[in-house]
């Protein structure tokens, strides 16, 4: 049976038109659609409460997080494993992260998400934050958090100098603690039963 090729509706790509045509023929023939090998695409906008598992502060108590010092900052898509899961930054395991991009591409949103996730997931006894805000002063909104020691702007050189002096002293104190405990890192120090 020969069916004439239908014209491509305006506004559709050739691939979209072919896909619609094949779907219409399959429906007419009663052919069931096979499950997709791909998960649905991630949404264009993801809110932190959609990505974070039920851990950390629940409004009354602290629930232990799944991983130590690995805040959730989004959702990652792993097509090979057919899995979409929380995207964590493994600071407790790997130590550092670097973020750079041009203005207007979401650096401040990322930092706000990271700080919020850290504050919701870990108690102030575990996480202390000192925020350097050399941009639009949008990080000041975090000052009331018990986790935040200070938010310092570019026009506060004396506060910045005091913070750097404090951080240098803290690094030396920790270096001495690690040496006495004979461990190379904070993760190893904690694994040895220290807090």
mmCIF file of C-alpha atoms in Angstrom, residues 37-40 42 75-86:
data_model
loop_
_atom_site.group_PDB
_atom_site.id
_atom_site.type_symbol
_atom_site.label_atom_id
_atom_site.label_comp_id
_atom_site.label_asym_id
_atom_site.label_seq_id
_atom_site.Cartn_x
_atom_site.Cartn_y
_atom_site.Cartn_z
ATOM 1 C CA UNK A 37 16.595 4.931 26.015
ATOM 2 C CA UNK A 38 16.991 8.536 27.226
ATOM 3 C CA UNK A 39 15.688 10.053 30.407
ATOM 4 C CA UNK A 40 13.619 13.205 29.979
ATOM 5 C CA UNK A 42 16.585 18.297 32.718
ATOM 6 C CA UNK A 75 21.157 17.872 39.271
ATOM 7 C CA UNK A 76 23.502 15.909 37.027
ATOM 8 C CA UNK A 77 22.415 13.799 34.084
ATOM 9 C CA UNK A 78 24.310 10.543 33.564
ATOM 10 C CA UNK A 79 22.949 9.090 30.283
ATOM 11 C CA UNK A 80 25.215 6.025 30.429
ATOM 12 C CA UNK A 81 23.801 4.995 33.817
ATOM 13 C CA UNK A 82 20.304 6.246 32.850
ATOM 14 C CA UNK A 83 20.275 8.272 36.042
ATOM 15 C CA UNK A 84 19.602 11.822 37.127
ATOM 16 C CA UNK A 85 20.901 12.505 40.622
ATOM 17 C CA UNK A 86 21.935 15.382 42.881
#
